[in-house]
Structures are given as structure tokens and as C-alpha cells.
Amino acid sequence: MPELDAVAMEEGLIQTWGEEDTFQQSIEQRRGKKPFIFLEGPPTANGKPGIHHVVARTYKDLVCRWKAMEGFLVERKGGWDTHGLPVEIEVQKRLDLMSNPDIIEFGMEKFNDECRNSVWTYEDAWRKMTERMAFWVDLDNPYITLQDNYIESCWWALGEMFNKGLLFKGHKVLPFCPQTGTSYSSHEVALGYKEVEEPSVYVKFKLQNDDASVLAWTTTPWTLPGNVGLAVGPDVDYIKIKVNADSENWDGRGGAEIGEEMILAKDLFKGVIRHHCDIISEYKGSELVGMEYEPLFPGAVERGDSTTAWTIIEADWVTTTDGTGVVHTAVMYGEDDYNLGMAVGLPAQHTVGMDGSFLTGTHSELDGKYVKDCDDIIINLLSTEGKLYREKMYVHDYPHCWRTGHPLLYYAMDSWFVKMTAVKEKLLEFNDRVEWAPDWVGEGRFGEWLRNVKDWAISRERFWGTPLPVWVCVDCKHQHCISSKDELQTMMTSDSEMPKELHRPYVDNVKLNCPQCGENMEREAFVMDCWFDSGCAFFAQWHHPFDGGEALANSFPVDYICEGVDQTRGWFYTLLAVSTTVFDSPAYKRCLSLGLILDKEGKKMSKSKGNVIDPWDHFNREGADASRWYMVSAGAPWSPMKFDPNGVRETYARFFLTMWNIYRFHADYAALDNFDPEQSSVEERSLLDRWILSKTNAIAHEFHELLVSWDIHKAARVLEDFVVDDLSNWYVRRSRRRLWDENESSDKASCQHTLHEVLTVVSRLVAPISPFMVDQIHRNLNGTSVHLAEWPLNDDGASLPKRDEVLEARMSLVRQLAEMGRKIRVDAKRRQRLPCAEGWIVGGPDLSEMHTLLSEELNVEKISLEEDLDRFQKVEIQPNRKALGKKVRQELPQVLQALDELDDHEATLADIQAGRMSIAGFTITEDDVVVRRVERMGYSAMTIEVGENEVMIDVSIVLDMSIDDALLSKGLAREIIRRIQSKRKELDLEMESTIELDIWLSEECPELVEYDWEHVKAETRARTATLHEGEGPSNVDFFEVDGANISFKVN
RNA sequence: GGGCGGGUAGCUUAGGUUGGUUGGAGCACCCGGCUGAUAACCGGGAGGUCGCAGGUUCAAAUCCUGCCUCGCCCA
């Protein structure tokens, strides 16, 4: 058996899987079985795959593999997300196209071609990563969001929403750059914050039926012509002041006459008003509501049918942290403003065009000018009209265009919405049906989001995406939403052509005949939010409803999705949004939400920080098995994971190497003995075998239960501990001698069968998480791939070996006693190789069957059960704090101290039993104390408490530390054996080859008796052996024990 | 500002719902031991204000309140 090269083994298996098409087989062999539907959240292949993608794909894969082994039909269709802003930005950067007009000039067709190509930049890298990490998914027949079929399904879904009256056109206030003609996502906005100093103004709004003015503050004077309302907090306190004297130090324009009256928030008045004045009355904000004021720029905005325009209105978000407690409201230039305006019916009219300059008719001095150049003009206008109280320079962070550096304007853009607020109750109800892991993401984070659901703005003023299939009549404004290619064909005008594909600019050229008036209809020039695309994945992947009706019927709602927690408001939401509005159903039954991946310092991984981990570093070093196992066992799936590269190394060394060596131990001897599990059978298993088989049963059940409850990390840890601690460090360690036996023995066969069985079960349990090494092991043991095998729990564990809990408990005790024995030896400075003559177990259950195990482990000649408890043990009384605390409460410290000061525990126990014991006025009963039997001083011994709950027993182990010649001889033999064995290993001898041995014992050596010498010869496979007295020649190996020199030579 | 989650040894973490003996592991470090499956393993040592401050209690890592801090999402 060659040394382990995990990477080579994994690469070899990938090839094997490719050749025998194991993935396809694993599906085909379960054809006809109940399906388990996994939906792949489509990645975008225009970014390089990173370690976080490996994490997500591991969780996706392991659940699918597990379910497949459970007997489900688990088809796994791949998918690619190919639309969206990041794609366009990438291309824009490369081609230096700064703005939408630039793109149009460059040519939309060419631009979209570039986008289409750019989408596949890293497809190969994704494929390689996917294959190398063994994520089994069908990448040869994936769904792709840019394909016409996919788009047609999305159109159909939008058509359904339109027909249900859920689609409407409104405005959305977005950060907008007039220079590039582009609105920005929050991500892009974050790129361009700059600290700037700008004029802010306190403006007097003269009331209609009152002498006073209301004072409002704004940092964007250019929005003042658009003012149509003043917002106050209903519970905020406001005051009316009257100027009674001039200000002593005035800076800049503006001012106030003596006798002038102004209204503002009480809390802010001191910081705002520079004049001497009297407070003449106080109001709650709610009392001001409804008061009318004079428009600042008459005629800039048409009143229309609004009854609330230029009045005071209430808004609960108004605070007194800055300004005047009165918020100037220009409906089209702020999100709060817009929402408030819609709620109370303010006119929604622009005063600024999309080029960033004032519209004609705003004001003669402003019309046609770029708004940011008008601050000064506006301030002057206000000042000369007596409408300015103060100006003040203001420093703040303001978002700027990350390309041009110009300030962004918050601007109400035309936008199409899905009326999610209309289906809020449904969303909540459907969400309740989803099994979330962890549950708090569903109830908390996601539930919170749904309870505050907003209408979904689904249109984007972009080029590369699913075109919005809404056409509007140029004449009668009738709207129509196209639901299919056929419908498009039927409705388009005779001079339109069917688009060559369902993208811009081709669809833009199609005109429809208006069913209302017969005029032409033109498409609304938007593309859809790419989240809409992916939200349609569960049916669009089958081209529903045009094809694959059956595929959908069998696969909806899907059983399982799994993505990062950042998808809560992304994909998790859009799937539910689409399924609720279109299908009146949840989209998925189970959702595993994964934590973010951080570097080992807990920082987010990002290219700029340079702390991104390349998965290939680990694939090529420890392999994909260790990488996957590490990621899964490092913490709960939903916890943020600090990725420590060293952890992968540890996982490899501790778990995989150990597992491989267990396998190799079995395989080496199986090969020597021509072991065949089919041919031979075994009547009776030894105690050790029955124990590890019982543990295997227990661990398989536990592992399964933990997977079911999504505690995947705990499952992995439990299994790892079993393999390392139970299987390797106890079962195999204590079984080595059994397989060394060269004769056929039933005990050896029992051991081989046991290892074969246990390794088979372990392989199957590990397979979903780390699919490589265990497949190799399973193939070698059973001749078939583990991925085609049955899950060990499929028959509720009936095929697993028998459980024997009594045996498990006893073995657990023996192992604890072994540990104690080793500790005793260290304390007594007794070398492990020097045997002890005798050992005693005091108390506890009958472990006589296991005495041999223990004596071998502890190198004790003989272990026996000591019946006379008092020989090595004494009674000790300890407080039962729980019982005593309830009884004596605050007297507990005294009682504890009194108990601690007892010296004759034996007598005290008698008193307690007789009811004669009392402390601080409390009678101490047997329930108040724990009676323990612990080792007596002066013995090399240790005691442990074993049992459960009520029945606790003390068990001690005692070792005899005396030395005699027989022991010394045995110890010497063992020293010699160990040196020669390591020499054999050093010489790289075959296990079965024999040697010629010479030993020289110096005078100081204890006598090596004949029996032990024979033992040396047998153990070291010495063909000839000679024992010399005195110092050995200088050219041979030599070592020292207890001051005596021993030399030896191996040929 | 709001919601959710975290903060335990140098590092990674268990425990926390049910308050009760000395807060468990692994890695790394030191000492010792063992070894013909093992790159391992076993025993010991050192390393902890269980984020901080209050509170409840005879008793708090655990329950309560406030704060600090990190992460994500939202505003």
C-alpha cells in the first residue's frame, strides 16, 4: 500500500467518476423514486469563484448526496445568472463608456454583445472549481437567464402579475448622476462619498392666515423651487417667537425685521435664532398641521387637484436632531419626501430635468441652469424677497458619482413596481411554512423584512437584462404586458419584425397595435431587476408554462435551497415574491441560510484587503475532502466562519490521515491473509469487536439525527471523534496484536470482519460531506462506489450492527481506568515498559472480561477485582449543593464550611444516617450530602465517579509499584524489542522478513531470563539470535536503560 | 437610529434553554511516555477578569438591565 497522496487520489477519483459517469448513475439508479428537488441559486460567471463559493457549494452538495443515498431521486440542474448591473459595469469600465448616452452612442447592440460575452469570462474557472471540489451538479444542461426561453418564462410571470393588477408605474427616488444619465445602486453610491462644504439655508415660509413664518432648513437649496409642503413631528414642541431687537453679530445674507414672527422647534431655537426675541406661544406639531403658506416660487409647480399642497403636514420621522424641526418637502427629490407626498397627496412634479438643469417655467433666473450652479442665485432671490433668515456653510459627507466626481441628485425616476404590499399577509403565511435553518433567520430577519414589505421596484434604466415586456400606447396611454413570444407576434404592427432575440435593442424596435384605439404602442424602455430573473428560477428553468409542465408539477415547491444569509433580501425574497404573486404558494420548503466567510482575523474577505483565500491552495495541498470537512465542522452553517488555513491542515492530519491509516491497517493484513468478507464468516465476535460495532450503531444514529436537525457541524464532529478516539485510538490500538497472528484464528477473522463493517458504515456516513477518500475505501472494501450505496439509516438502522449499551458503558469505564492508570504511573515515575506486578479495581461493575485489555494497556501482569472496599478506599462526605441550597438558603456558606472542617467522615456518615447530624440548626440528611469512596492516601491509586443521575458509584484503580527481578527482566525484554522494531522500520524491512540478531548486555543490566529472551526473538522475527555479556563492539547500535548499556546488531 | 447574530486560554471553539463540585476540547508551546497502521497517539504542565458594569440569588459563563465591541441586513 503506497503512502497517502490525497490530492492524487482525489484527482484519480474525479477521472474515475468521469469515466463511469458515477453522478449520472447515482441519479439513474434512483429513477422512479420520490424526487428531492434542489434548486441551485445561480452564480454569475463574470467573477472569479472564491472560497465562499466553495462553502456554499459544499452545503448544497452534501444535502443532495445525503438525500440521494437515502433513496431520493435528486436531479441537480445547474444555473447561471447572466444579467445585471455588475456585468454592465465591467464592460463599461473596459470600454470606457462612462454614461448611458455613451453606451447609446457606442451602440446598444454592440454593448450587449460585449455583455453577453463577458458573462462567461470565468465559466471555465467555475467549472474547474465545481468539479475539483466534487459539487455534483449538471453543468451541461443548466438554465441560463439570458436565453430566450428563460426570458419568455419571466415575461409570462410578469404578465400574470400585470393581469392580477399587481404591476404599476410610479416613481422611485434614486441617487442619479445627470452627467452620465445613470442612477446608482447603493453599492455604487458607497464608492463615491466625499466630504464637502456647501451652503445651507434657513428659509421663512410665510403663513397665509397668520403673521408668522415657519422656518425650515435645507442643505440643498436647489430643491426649494420644488417645495410643496412642510413636515412637522406631531409630538414635537414648537414655539412662535417675536423679534424684539437686532442681532449684534450677523454673518451673510438674510435677517429679520423687529416685530417679525417665526415658528420653529422649541429644542432648536437657541442654535438657530440670532436675534433677541420673545416666545409668544407654544404648540404641538399636530396643532400646526393644515396651516397654509405662500409658495416660495409661485408657478414652479402646478397645484393640480392637490388639497394639501403648500400646507403643514405631519410626519413621524421628523426629529429635532438638526435643522429647525420643520422639514422642507420637495416630493421628487427625496425618498421620505416622495413617500410622504404620495401619502398625503402632494403634487408630484419635477422642477429639474434629467440633464440636471431647471425646467423652463421654474423661475426666469433659473430656467435651463444646472442646479448645483444655482445655490447662490437662489439664496439671493430669497434674500431680496425677505424669505431668507440665515445662510450657513455646512460640512457633510455627500454621495458623488464615482466616475465623474459630480454630486449625485436624489431624483424621482419613472419606475415600475410590483405591489408586494397587497400580498403581505400571504408572504407572511407562506414564510411560516418554510423550514428555516436557523429558524431565527426566517422568523427574525426575514420575517421582519416581510412585515415591512415595500412595493418592489422591478425596472432598471439599463441595457443588459430581461426587457420589461410592457408597451404603452403613444396616443391613449393604454398599457399592455406581453406574456409570450406568440402574443408578441400576434400583437405587433405589420411593419415590426420579430426580434432576433428577446433583448434590447431588438425588442425596442417592436411596436404593437393598441387594442383600445388602434394606434401604435411603444415598449417602456426598461430592463428588469436581475433579481426578478433569479426569482423566477424555479419555473423558468423548465421554460414553464411553455414546456416542462410536468417537470414543474413534480418539483414545486422545491425541497431545498441554500445560499448565504446575504440572500435574505435577495434571492430568498424574490423567489417567495414571485411564487406568492404568480403561484399563490411558497417557492421552497427548506432553506439553509449560511453565515458569511471571514478571514482568520474575523475580517470580511475582499480583494482590496488581499485576504482572499484561493480554494486551490487547499485543493492542491490537503485536498477537497479536508477542505470540505474543515468548513463543515468548523462551526454551525449559519455562523460566520473564520477561515483558518491551518485548520484545513489539522483536519487533514487528524481525521483523514487517521481514517486512511485505519483502512490501511485493515487492508495490509487483509492482503497478507487473503481476507475475503464474502468467503469467510465469523461465528462469534470478541468483546472489543462487539463494543466498536455497538458504538458504530450509536454514532450512525446520532450522526443522522444531527443532520436532520441541520446541526451539520455537530454531526461532523461526532463522527470525527468516533473515528479518531474510538476506532483508531482504542479499537485499532488494542487490536493490533490480533492481526499480527500468523495463524488462521477466529479472533483475527472477527477483527477483520469488524473493521470491514465499521469502515463501510463510516465511509457511507462521511460520503456526503467529503466524498473522495471514503469512496476509495468503499470501492476497495466492497467493490462499488459509496455514492451508489444505501444510507446506513435507510431501514431505520436495522442493518447496522447490534447495540449493547451495557457493554458501551463498561468499556467507557475501562478506558477511564486506563487513563487513570497511565496518570498513576507518571506520578509514580514508573516507565511504561517496566511492568507492574499487580493492579486492583475497587468497586464498580464486573469488568473481568476486560481485565486483559486493561492489563495490556497499562502493562500490568495481572488485574483483579478487589472485593474488600476498605482495603484501598475510605469514605468521604461532600456537600450536595443543590439540595443543601434549597434547604438552608443563606446559611449555605456556613454549612459548607462546617462540612469542610469534618475530619472523621466515617463517623459523620453514621451520625447522618442515625439523624444525629445537625449544622446551624439544620438536620443534615443523606439527601444533603454525597457519600463518596475515594482512594486512601499512600497508595498509587485514583478514584472516579461513574454512573448516571441517582446511581453514582466510585471506582478506584490501584497499581502495585514494587519491583523485582522478574519484572526487570520483562521490562528489559520490552526495551530491547522496541529498539529492534524501530531499527527494522528504519531499515525498511518487510513485516514478515526475518533478521539475525546479536545483543550485548553490560554488567549493570538486570538478568534477562530465558522466557523473556524467547519472547524477544519471537517478537522481532529473529531467525538466529545470540546473547552476549559485556559491552558490545563500538560499531553497533546501543542504548541505555536505568544506567545499563545495551548494544544490538540487526542483519 | 432599528433588527438579527457574535465576544469564553495566544488561536479555533464546547457549554448557555434546565443557575450548583475544580468552565471542557483541539492547535501551538514545555516536560515525560508509547509506537511494526499513524504525518500520529497517551499522560502531565503552563495558559481564563467566560467583553464591561450593575442587578436577582445562599450560588451566575448561564437569568435580568444598561453599556462597549465586531459582523450582517435595513434606515
Short mmCIF file of N, CA and C in Angstrom, two decimals, chain A residues 894-1003:
data_model
loop_
_atom_site.label_atom_id
_atom_site.label_comp_id
_atom_site.label_asym_id
_atom_site.label_seq_id
_atom_site.Cartn_x
_atom_site.Cartn_y
_atom_site.Cartn_z
N GLN A 894 -21.92 28.85 55.68
CA GLN A 894 -21.57 28.28 56.99
C GLN A 894 -21.61 26.76 56.97
N VAL A 895 -22.70 26.26 56.40
CA VAL A 895 -22.87 24.80 56.36
C VAL A 895 -21.74 24.17 55.56
N LEU A 896 -21.41 24.80 54.44
CA LEU A 896 -20.33 24.25 53.62
C LEU A 896 -19.03 24.23 54.38
N GLN A 897 -18.79 25.30 55.12
CA GLN A 897 -17.54 25.36 55.87
C GLN A 897 -17.49 24.29 56.95
N ALA A 898 -18.62 24.13 57.63
CA ALA A 898 -18.69 23.12 58.69
C ALA A 898 -18.42 21.73 58.11
N LEU A 899 -19.00 21.46 56.95
CA LEU A 899 -18.78 20.16 56.32
C LEU A 899 -17.32 20.00 55.91
N ASP A 900 -16.74 21.10 55.47
CA ASP A 900 -15.36 21.05 55.02
C ASP A 900 -14.42 20.75 56.18
N GLU A 901 -14.81 21.17 57.37
CA GLU A 901 -13.90 21.02 58.51
C GLU A 901 -14.00 19.65 59.18
N LEU A 902 -14.94 18.83 58.73
CA LEU A 902 -15.06 17.49 59.30
C LEU A 902 -13.78 16.71 59.07
N ASP A 903 -13.36 15.94 60.09
CA ASP A 903 -12.21 15.09 59.81
C ASP A 903 -12.58 13.60 59.80
N ASP A 904 -13.45 13.20 60.66
CA ASP A 904 -13.82 11.78 60.66
C ASP A 904 -15.09 11.57 59.85
N HIS A 905 -14.92 11.36 58.58
CA HIS A 905 -16.07 11.25 57.68
C HIS A 905 -16.87 9.98 57.96
N GLU A 906 -16.17 8.95 58.37
CA GLU A 906 -16.83 7.68 58.65
C GLU A 906 -17.86 7.84 59.78
N ALA A 907 -17.40 8.49 60.82
CA ALA A 907 -18.28 8.69 61.98
C ALA A 907 -19.42 9.64 61.62
N THR A 908 -19.10 10.68 60.84
CA THR A 908 -20.13 11.63 60.43
C THR A 908 -21.23 10.94 59.65
N LEU A 909 -20.81 10.05 58.77
CA LEU A 909 -21.80 9.33 57.97
C LEU A 909 -22.75 8.56 58.88
N ALA A 910 -22.18 7.93 59.89
CA ALA A 910 -23.00 7.17 60.84
C ALA A 910 -23.99 8.11 61.52
N ASP A 911 -23.51 9.29 61.92
CA ASP A 911 -24.38 10.27 62.58
C ASP A 911 -25.52 10.69 61.66
N ILE A 912 -25.15 10.97 60.40
CA ILE A 912 -26.18 11.42 59.44
C ILE A 912 -27.24 10.35 59.28
N GLN A 913 -26.77 9.12 59.12
CA GLN A 913 -27.72 8.02 58.92
C GLN A 913 -28.62 7.83 60.12
N ALA A 914 -28.07 8.15 61.30
CA ALA A 914 -28.87 8.00 62.52
C ALA A 914 -29.71 9.24 62.80
N GLY A 915 -29.57 10.28 61.93
CA GLY A 915 -30.35 11.51 62.11
C GLY A 915 -29.80 12.37 63.24
N ARG A 916 -28.52 12.18 63.58
CA ARG A 916 -27.93 12.89 64.71
C ARG A 916 -27.07 14.08 64.29
N MET A 917 -27.01 14.30 62.98
CA MET A 917 -26.10 15.31 62.49
C MET A 917 -26.85 16.62 62.26
N SER A 918 -26.41 17.70 62.90
CA SER A 918 -27.05 18.98 62.60
C SER A 918 -26.02 20.10 62.58
N ILE A 919 -26.20 21.01 61.61
CA ILE A 919 -25.31 22.16 61.47
C ILE A 919 -26.17 23.40 61.38
N ALA A 920 -25.82 24.41 62.16
CA ALA A 920 -26.52 25.70 62.14
C ALA A 920 -28.02 25.51 62.31
N GLY A 921 -28.38 24.52 63.06
CA GLY A 921 -29.80 24.32 63.35
C GLY A 921 -30.52 23.46 62.33
N PHE A 922 -29.82 23.05 61.27
CA PHE A 922 -30.45 22.20 60.26
C PHE A 922 -30.00 20.77 60.44
N THR A 923 -30.94 19.85 60.40
CA THR A 923 -30.59 18.44 60.44
C THR A 923 -30.13 18.02 59.04
N ILE A 924 -28.94 17.48 58.98
CA ILE A 924 -28.39 17.06 57.69
C ILE A 924 -28.79 15.62 57.42
N THR A 925 -29.45 15.41 56.31
CA THR A 925 -29.86 14.05 55.97
C THR A 925 -28.99 13.51 54.84
N GLU A 926 -29.21 12.26 54.50
CA GLU A 926 -28.40 11.65 53.44
C GLU A 926 -28.59 12.33 52.10
N ASP A 927 -29.78 12.95 51.91
CA ASP A 927 -30.02 13.64 50.64
C ASP A 927 -29.18 14.90 50.49
N ASP A 928 -28.73 15.44 51.62
CA ASP A 928 -28.00 16.70 51.58
C ASP A 928 -26.53 16.51 51.26
N VAL A 929 -26.07 15.27 51.29
CA VAL A 929 -24.65 15.04 51.05
C VAL A 929 -24.47 13.94 50.01
N VAL A 930 -23.27 13.96 49.47
CA VAL A 930 -22.89 12.92 48.54
C VAL A 930 -21.81 12.09 49.26
N VAL A 931 -22.10 10.82 49.39
CA VAL A 931 -21.11 9.96 50.05
C VAL A 931 -20.23 9.32 48.98
N ARG A 932 -18.96 9.58 49.07
CA ARG A 932 -18.06 9.03 48.07
C ARG A 932 -17.02 8.13 48.73
N ARG A 933 -16.57 7.16 47.96
CA ARG A 933 -15.47 6.31 48.43
C ARG A 933 -14.27 6.66 47.58
N VAL A 934 -13.25 7.18 48.18
CA VAL A 934 -12.08 7.60 47.41
C VAL A 934 -10.85 6.84 47.88
N GLU A 935 -9.81 6.86 47.05
CA GLU A 935 -8.63 6.08 47.37
C GLU A 935 -7.97 6.59 48.65
N ARG A 936 -7.39 5.64 49.38
CA ARG A 936 -6.68 6.00 50.61
C ARG A 936 -5.34 6.61 50.26
N MET A 937 -4.91 7.48 51.10
CA MET A 937 -3.58 8.06 50.92
C MET A 937 -2.54 6.95 50.99
N GLY A 938 -1.43 7.16 50.29
CA GLY A 938 -0.33 6.23 50.42
C GLY A 938 -0.34 5.13 49.38
N TYR A 939 -1.37 5.04 48.58
CA TYR A 939 -1.38 4.06 47.50
C TYR A 939 -1.26 4.78 46.16
N SER A 940 -0.67 4.07 45.20
CA SER A 940 -0.68 4.58 43.85
C SER A 940 -2.04 4.24 43.27
N ALA A 941 -2.94 5.19 43.43
CA ALA A 941 -4.33 4.88 43.10
C ALA A 941 -5.07 6.13 42.72
N MET A 942 -6.22 5.93 42.09
CA MET A 942 -7.06 7.05 41.70
C MET A 942 -8.49 6.59 41.67
N THR A 943 -9.41 7.53 41.96
CA THR A 943 -10.83 7.18 42.03
C THR A 943 -11.61 8.02 41.05
N ILE A 944 -12.64 7.40 40.53
CA ILE A 944 -13.52 8.13 39.62
C ILE A 944 -14.94 7.81 39.97
N GLU A 945 -15.82 8.78 39.70
CA GLU A 945 -17.23 8.59 39.97
C GLU A 945 -17.91 8.24 38.66
N VAL A 946 -18.61 7.13 38.62
CA VAL A 946 -19.28 6.75 37.38
C VAL A 946 -20.75 6.48 37.65
N GLY A 947 -21.52 6.45 36.57
CA GLY A 947 -22.94 6.18 36.70
C GLY A 947 -23.73 7.36 36.17
N GLU A 948 -25.03 7.30 36.38
CA GLU A 948 -25.88 8.36 35.88
C GLU A 948 -26.86 8.80 36.94
N ASN A 949 -27.04 10.10 37.03
CA ASN A 949 -28.02 10.70 37.92
C ASN A 949 -27.95 10.14 39.34
N GLU A 950 -28.98 9.37 39.70
CA GLU A 950 -29.11 8.90 41.07
C GLU A 950 -28.02 7.91 41.46
N VAL A 951 -27.75 6.97 40.56
CA VAL A 951 -26.85 5.88 40.93
C VAL A 951 -25.40 6.20 40.56
N MET A 952 -24.71 6.82 41.48
CA MET A 952 -23.31 7.09 41.25
C MET A 952 -22.49 6.11 42.08
N ILE A 953 -21.45 5.57 41.45
CA ILE A 953 -20.58 4.67 42.19
C ILE A 953 -19.16 5.17 42.03
N ASP A 954 -18.37 4.94 43.08
CA ASP A 954 -16.96 5.29 42.99
C ASP A 954 -16.15 4.06 42.63
N VAL A 955 -15.28 4.22 41.65
CA VAL A 955 -14.43 3.11 41.25
C VAL A 955 -12.99 3.60 41.34
N SER A 956 -12.14 2.78 41.93
CA SER A 956 -10.73 3.15 42.03
C SER A 956 -9.88 2.14 41.28
N ILE A 957 -8.75 2.61 40.84
CA ILE A 957 -7.75 1.69 40.32
C ILE A 957 -6.48 1.86 41.14
N VAL A 958 -5.90 0.71 41.50
CA VAL A 958 -4.71 0.72 42.35
C VAL A 958 -3.63 -0.09 41.65
N LEU A 959 -2.41 0.46 41.61
CA LEU A 959 -1.32 -0.30 40.99
C LEU A 959 -0.22 -0.57 42.00
N ASP A 960 0.31 -1.76 41.91
CA ASP A 960 1.43 -2.16 42.78
C ASP A 960 2.72 -1.67 42.15
N MET A 961 3.45 -0.82 42.84
CA MET A 961 4.64 -0.21 42.25
C MET A 961 5.94 -0.91 42.65
N SER A 962 5.83 -2.04 43.30
CA SER A 962 7.07 -2.72 43.72
C SER A 962 7.80 -3.31 42.51
N ILE A 963 9.11 -3.52 42.69
CA ILE A 963 9.93 -4.02 41.60
C ILE A 963 10.60 -5.32 42.03
N ASP A 964 10.68 -6.31 41.14
CA ASP A 964 11.50 -7.49 41.43
C ASP A 964 12.22 -7.92 40.17
N ASP A 965 13.03 -8.94 40.28
CA ASP A 965 13.88 -9.34 39.15
C ASP A 965 13.05 -9.77 37.94
N ALA A 966 11.95 -10.45 38.20
CA ALA A 966 11.12 -10.93 37.10
C ALA A 966 10.58 -9.75 36.30
N LEU A 967 10.16 -8.72 37.00
CA LEU A 967 9.63 -7.55 36.33
C LEU A 967 10.73 -6.85 35.54
N LEU A 968 11.90 -6.74 36.16
CA LEU A 968 13.02 -6.09 35.49
C LEU A 968 13.37 -6.81 34.21
N SER A 969 13.35 -8.12 34.25
CA SER A 969 13.66 -8.93 33.08
C SER A 969 12.64 -8.67 31.97
N LYS A 970 11.39 -8.66 32.34
CA LYS A 970 10.33 -8.39 31.35
C LYS A 970 10.47 -7.00 30.77
N GLY A 971 10.77 -6.05 31.66
CA GLY A 971 10.93 -4.67 31.21
C GLY A 971 12.08 -4.56 30.25
N LEU A 972 13.17 -5.24 30.57
CA LEU A 972 14.34 -5.20 29.70
C LEU A 972 14.01 -5.79 28.33
N ALA A 973 13.28 -6.88 28.35
CA ALA A 973 12.91 -7.52 27.08
C ALA A 973 12.12 -6.54 26.24
N ARG A 974 11.23 -5.83 26.88
CA ARG A 974 10.39 -4.90 26.12
C ARG A 974 11.19 -3.75 25.55
N GLU A 975 12.18 -3.30 26.30
CA GLU A 975 13.05 -2.24 25.80
C GLU A 975 13.78 -2.70 24.54
N ILE A 976 14.30 -3.92 24.65
CA ILE A 976 15.07 -4.45 23.52
C ILE A 976 14.18 -4.60 22.30
N ILE A 977 13.01 -5.18 22.53
CA ILE A 977 12.08 -5.37 21.41
C ILE A 977 11.79 -4.05 20.71
N ARG A 978 11.49 -3.04 21.51
CA ARG A 978 11.10 -1.76 20.93
C ARG A 978 12.24 -1.16 20.08
N ARG A 979 13.52 -1.31 20.60
CA ARG A 979 14.64 -0.76 19.84
C ARG A 979 14.82 -1.50 18.51
N ILE A 980 14.67 -2.79 18.61
CA ILE A 980 14.89 -3.56 17.39
C ILE A 980 13.78 -3.32 16.38
N GLN A 981 12.56 -3.19 16.88
CA GLN A 981 11.46 -2.93 15.97
C GLN A 981 11.66 -1.60 15.24
N SER A 982 12.13 -0.61 16.00
CA SER A 982 12.28 0.67 15.32
C SER A 982 13.45 0.61 14.35
N LYS A 983 14.43 -0.27 14.68
CA LYS A 983 15.54 -0.45 13.74
C LYS A 983 15.05 -1.13 12.46
N ARG A 984 14.19 -2.10 12.65
CA ARG A 984 13.61 -2.79 11.48
C ARG A 984 12.90 -1.78 10.59
N LYS A 985 12.18 -0.90 11.24
CA LYS A 985 11.42 0.10 10.48
C LYS A 985 12.38 1.03 9.74
N GLU A 986 13.45 1.39 10.48
CA GLU A 986 14.47 2.26 9.91
C GLU A 986 15.09 1.61 8.68
N LEU A 987 15.29 0.29 8.77
CA LEU A 987 15.89 -0.44 7.65
C LEU A 987 14.86 -0.76 6.57
N ASP A 988 13.63 -0.34 6.84
CA ASP A 988 12.55 -0.53 5.87
C ASP A 988 12.34 -2.00 5.51
N LEU A 989 12.38 -2.84 6.56
CA LEU A 989 12.20 -4.28 6.33
C LEU A 989 10.72 -4.59 6.14
N GLU A 990 10.48 -5.60 5.32
CA GLU A 990 9.11 -6.10 5.19
C GLU A 990 8.66 -6.65 6.53
N MET A 991 7.35 -6.62 6.75
CA MET A 991 6.84 -7.05 8.04
C MET A 991 7.18 -8.52 8.32
N GLU A 992 7.13 -9.33 7.25
CA GLU A 992 7.32 -10.76 7.51
C GLU A 992 8.77 -11.21 7.37
N SER A 993 9.69 -10.32 7.01
CA SER A 993 11.08 -10.76 6.85
C SER A 993 11.75 -10.99 8.20
N THR A 994 12.71 -11.89 8.20
CA THR A 994 13.38 -12.27 9.45
C THR A 994 14.75 -11.61 9.53
N ILE A 995 15.34 -11.65 10.74
CA ILE A 995 16.64 -10.98 10.95
C ILE A 995 17.60 -11.90 11.68
N GLU A 996 18.88 -11.52 11.64
CA GLU A 996 19.89 -12.13 12.51
C GLU A 996 20.22 -11.11 13.57
N LEU A 997 20.18 -11.58 14.82
CA LEU A 997 20.24 -10.62 15.92
C LEU A 997 21.39 -10.94 16.88
N ASP A 998 22.12 -9.90 17.26
CA ASP A 998 23.14 -10.01 18.31
C ASP A 998 22.85 -8.96 19.36
N ILE A 999 22.90 -9.39 20.64
CA ILE A 999 22.65 -8.46 21.74
C ILE A 999 23.81 -8.54 22.73
N TRP A 1000 24.28 -7.37 23.19
CA TRP A 1000 25.29 -7.34 24.26
C TRP A 1000 24.70 -6.64 25.47
N LEU A 1001 24.71 -7.33 26.63
CA LEU A 1001 24.20 -6.72 27.85
C LEU A 1001 25.36 -6.41 28.78
N SER A 1002 25.46 -5.17 29.23
CA SER A 1002 26.55 -4.80 30.13
C SER A 1002 26.28 -5.35 31.53
N GLU A 1003 27.28 -5.23 32.38
CA GLU A 1003 27.19 -5.82 33.73
C GLU A 1003 26.03 -5.26 34.53
#
